[in-house]
PDB file of C-alpha atoms in Angstrom:
ATOM      1  CA  MET A   1      54.500 117.134  46.506  1.00 66.00           C
ATOM      2  CA  LYS A   2      52.850 117.265  49.503  1.00 85.00           C
ATOM      3  CA  ASN A   3      53.276 116.486  52.875  1.00 90.00           C
ATOM      4  CA  ILE A   4      51.865 113.429  54.714  1.00 91.00           C
ATOM      5  CA  VAL A   5      50.542 113.693  58.222  1.00 92.00           C
ATOM      6  CA  ILE A   6      50.314 110.427  59.668  1.00 92.00           C
ATOM      7  CA  VAL A   7      48.324 109.425  63.187  1.00 92.00           C
ATOM      8  CA  ALA A   8      48.509 106.726  64.702  1.00 92.00           C
ATOM      9  CA  LYS A   9      47.534 104.728  68.114  1.00 93.00           C
ATOM     10  CA  ILE A  10      48.871 102.004  69.668  1.00 94.00           C
ATOM     11  CA  LYS A  11      47.903 100.458  72.626  1.00 96.00           C
ATOM     12  CA  VAL A  12      50.147  98.204  74.073  1.00 96.00           C
ATOM     13  CA  LYS A  13      49.061  94.962  76.709  1.00 96.00           C
ATOM     14  CA  GLU A  14      49.915  95.940  80.228  1.00 96.00           C
ATOM     15  CA  GLU A  15      52.554  92.977  81.460  1.00 97.00           C
ATOM     16  CA  PHE A  16      54.761  94.923  78.414  1.00 97.00           C
ATOM     17  CA  ARG A  17      53.874  98.751  78.441  1.00 96.00           C
ATOM     18  CA  ASN A  18      57.237 100.056  79.706  1.00 97.00           C
ATOM     19  CA  GLU A  19      59.003  97.469  77.772  1.00 97.00           C
ATOM     20  CA  VAL A  20      56.984  99.007  74.607  1.00 97.00           C
ATOM     21  CA  TYR A  21      57.454 102.564  75.715  1.00 97.00           C
ATOM     22  CA  ASN A  22      61.409 102.223  75.779  1.00 97.00           C
ATOM     23  CA  GLU A  23      60.973 100.988  72.275  1.00 97.00           C
ATOM     24  CA  LEU A  24      58.654 103.811  71.793  1.00 97.00           C
ATOM     25  CA  LEU A  25      61.185 106.697  72.630  1.00 97.00           C
ATOM     26  CA  LYS A  26      63.820 104.824  71.023  1.00 97.00           C
ATOM     27  CA  LEU A  27      62.440 104.849  67.562  1.00 97.00           C
ATOM     28  CA  HIS A  28      61.322 108.637  68.451  1.00 97.00           C
ATOM     29  CA  GLU A  29      65.162 109.250  68.880  1.00 97.00           C
ATOM     30  CA  SER A  30      66.046 107.516  65.621  1.00 97.00           C
ATOM     31  CA  THR A  31      63.772 108.887  63.635  1.00 97.00           C
ATOM     32  CA  HIS A  32      64.598 112.009  64.661  1.00 95.00           C
ATOM     33  CA  LYS A  33      68.705 111.685  63.968  1.00 95.00           C
ATOM     34  CA  ASN A  34      68.694 109.668  60.881  1.00 95.00           C
ATOM     35  CA  ASP A  35      65.190 109.726  58.715  1.00 97.00           C
ATOM     36  CA  GLU A  36      65.596 112.557  56.232  1.00 96.00           C
ATOM     37  CA  GLY A  37      62.708 114.007  54.923  1.00 96.00           C
ATOM     38  CA  CYS A  38      60.938 113.871  58.586  1.00 97.00           C
ATOM     39  CA  ILE A  39      59.787 117.030  59.510  1.00 96.00           C
ATOM     40  CA  GLN A  40      57.546 116.223  62.964  1.00 95.00           C
ATOM     41  CA  TYR A  41      57.617 112.978  64.867  1.00 96.00           C
ATOM     42  CA  ASP A  42      56.047 113.092  67.371  1.00 97.00           C
ATOM     43  CA  LEU A  43      55.165 110.774  70.415  1.00 97.00           C
ATOM     44  CA  HIS A  44      51.964 111.115  72.884  1.00 97.00           C
ATOM     45  CA  LYS A  45      50.959 109.091  76.081  1.00 96.00           C
ATOM     46  CA  ASP A  46      47.352 109.435  76.089  1.00 95.00           C
ATOM     47  CA  LEU A  47      46.240 110.728  79.918  1.00 96.00           C
ATOM     48  CA  GLY A  48      43.191 108.477  80.263  1.00 96.00           C
ATOM     49  CA  ASP A  49      45.165 105.262  79.320  1.00 96.00           C
ATOM     50  CA  GLU A  50      48.280 104.456  80.370  1.00 96.00           C
ATOM     51  CA  ASN A  51      49.015 102.258  77.963  1.00 97.00           C
ATOM     52  CA  SER A  52      47.984 103.864  74.567  1.00 97.00           C
ATOM     53  CA  PHE A  53      49.957 105.869  73.092  1.00 96.00           C
ATOM     54  CA  THR A  54      49.984 108.199  69.732  1.00 95.00           C
ATOM     55  CA  PHE A  55      52.529 109.302  67.145  1.00 94.00           C
ATOM     56  CA  VAL A  56      52.145 112.199  65.066  1.00 95.00           C
ATOM     57  CA  GLU A  57      54.490 112.428  62.114  1.00 95.00           C
ATOM     58  CA  THR A  58      54.686 114.682  59.004  1.00 95.00           C
ATOM     59  CA  TRP A  59      56.176 114.016  56.354  1.00 94.00           C
ATOM     60  CA  GLN A  60      57.883 116.082  53.282  1.00 94.00           C
ATOM     61  CA  ASN A  61      56.504 112.867  50.929  1.00 92.00           C
ATOM     62  CA  ALA A  62      55.359 109.923  50.500  1.00 90.00           C
ATOM     63  CA  GLU A  63      58.535 108.509  49.742  1.00 93.00           C
ATOM     64  CA  PHE A  64      60.414 109.979  52.830  1.00 95.00           C
ATOM     65  CA  LEU A  65      57.522 107.446  54.704  1.00 93.00           C
ATOM     66  CA  SER A  66      58.304 104.460  52.447  1.00 93.00           C
ATOM     67  CA  LEU A  67      61.904 104.957  53.319  1.00 96.00           C
ATOM     68  CA  HIS A  68      61.416 104.819  56.733  1.00 96.00           C
ATOM     69  CA  GLU A  69      59.604 101.858  57.323  1.00 94.00           C
ATOM     70  CA  GLN A  70      62.427 100.387  55.671  1.00 96.00           C
ATOM     71  CA  LYS A  71      64.760 101.760  58.023  1.00 96.00           C
ATOM     72  CA  GLU A  72      66.699  99.285  60.168  1.00 97.00           C
ATOM     73  CA  HIS A  73      65.591 100.946  62.990  1.00 96.00           C
ATOM     74  CA  PHE A  74      62.068 100.611  62.160  1.00 95.00           C
ATOM     75  CA  LYS A  75      62.010  97.417  61.293  1.00 96.00           C
ATOM     76  CA  SER A  76      63.598  96.607  64.930  1.00 97.00           C
ATOM     77  CA  PHE A  77      61.178  98.311  66.574  1.00 95.00           C
ATOM     78  CA  VAL A  78      58.334  96.515  64.621  1.00 94.00           C
ATOM     79  CA  LEU A  79      60.394  93.068  65.735  1.00 95.00           C
ATOM     80  CA  LYS A  80      60.644  94.357  69.327  1.00 96.00           C
ATOM     81  CA  ILE A  81      56.965  94.993  69.766  1.00 95.00           C
ATOM     82  CA  GLU A  82      55.612  91.976  68.041  1.00 92.00           C
ATOM     83  CA  ASN A  83      53.118  90.742  70.349  1.00 94.00           C
ATOM     84  CA  LYS A  84      53.688  92.994  73.037  1.00 95.00           C
ATOM     85  CA  ILE A  85      50.385  95.250  71.168  1.00 93.00           C
ATOM     86  CA  GLU A  86      46.522  95.339  71.642  1.00 92.00           C
ATOM     87  CA  ARG A  87      45.887  97.250  68.813  1.00 83.00           C
ATOM     88  CA  GLU A  88      47.988  99.347  66.379  1.00 76.00           C
ATOM     89  CA  LYS A  89      45.570 101.996  64.281  1.00 75.00           C
ATOM     90  CA  ILE A  90      46.988 104.286  62.285  1.00 70.00           C
ATOM     91  CA  LEU A  91      43.641 106.752  62.345  1.00 61.00           C
ATOM     92  CA  LYS A  92      44.330 109.369  59.799  1.00 61.00           C
ATOM     93  CA  LYS A  93      46.312 110.054  56.843  1.00 72.00           C
ATOM     94  CA  TYR A  94      46.385 113.102  55.382  1.00 67.00           C
ATOM     95  CA  VAL A  95      47.991 115.159  52.539  1.00 73.00           C
ATOM     96  CA  ARG A  96      48.891 118.448  54.167  1.00 61.00           C
ATOM     97  CA  ARG A  97      47.676 121.471  51.857  1.00 62.00           C
TER      98      ARG A  97
END
């Protein structure tokens, strides 16, 4: 199976920036600690927009990505940021060769 690479951008409502950023950090840490098949899970802050963040993720395969999305720390993150995001977009989904 081939690796899956995701580039996901999140634009946070300004009034929730610090709260959501803290949740992003928790998700980042929990994913590295608890998710098998995670090769890379990097969080980046946009230098031109302090309310925008990007995850660059690499998974061993699509099954591991799917398992990640079912984990409690991911589901909790989604609930905690609900209505605090202006926009969330998966920019690219690749298969690594």
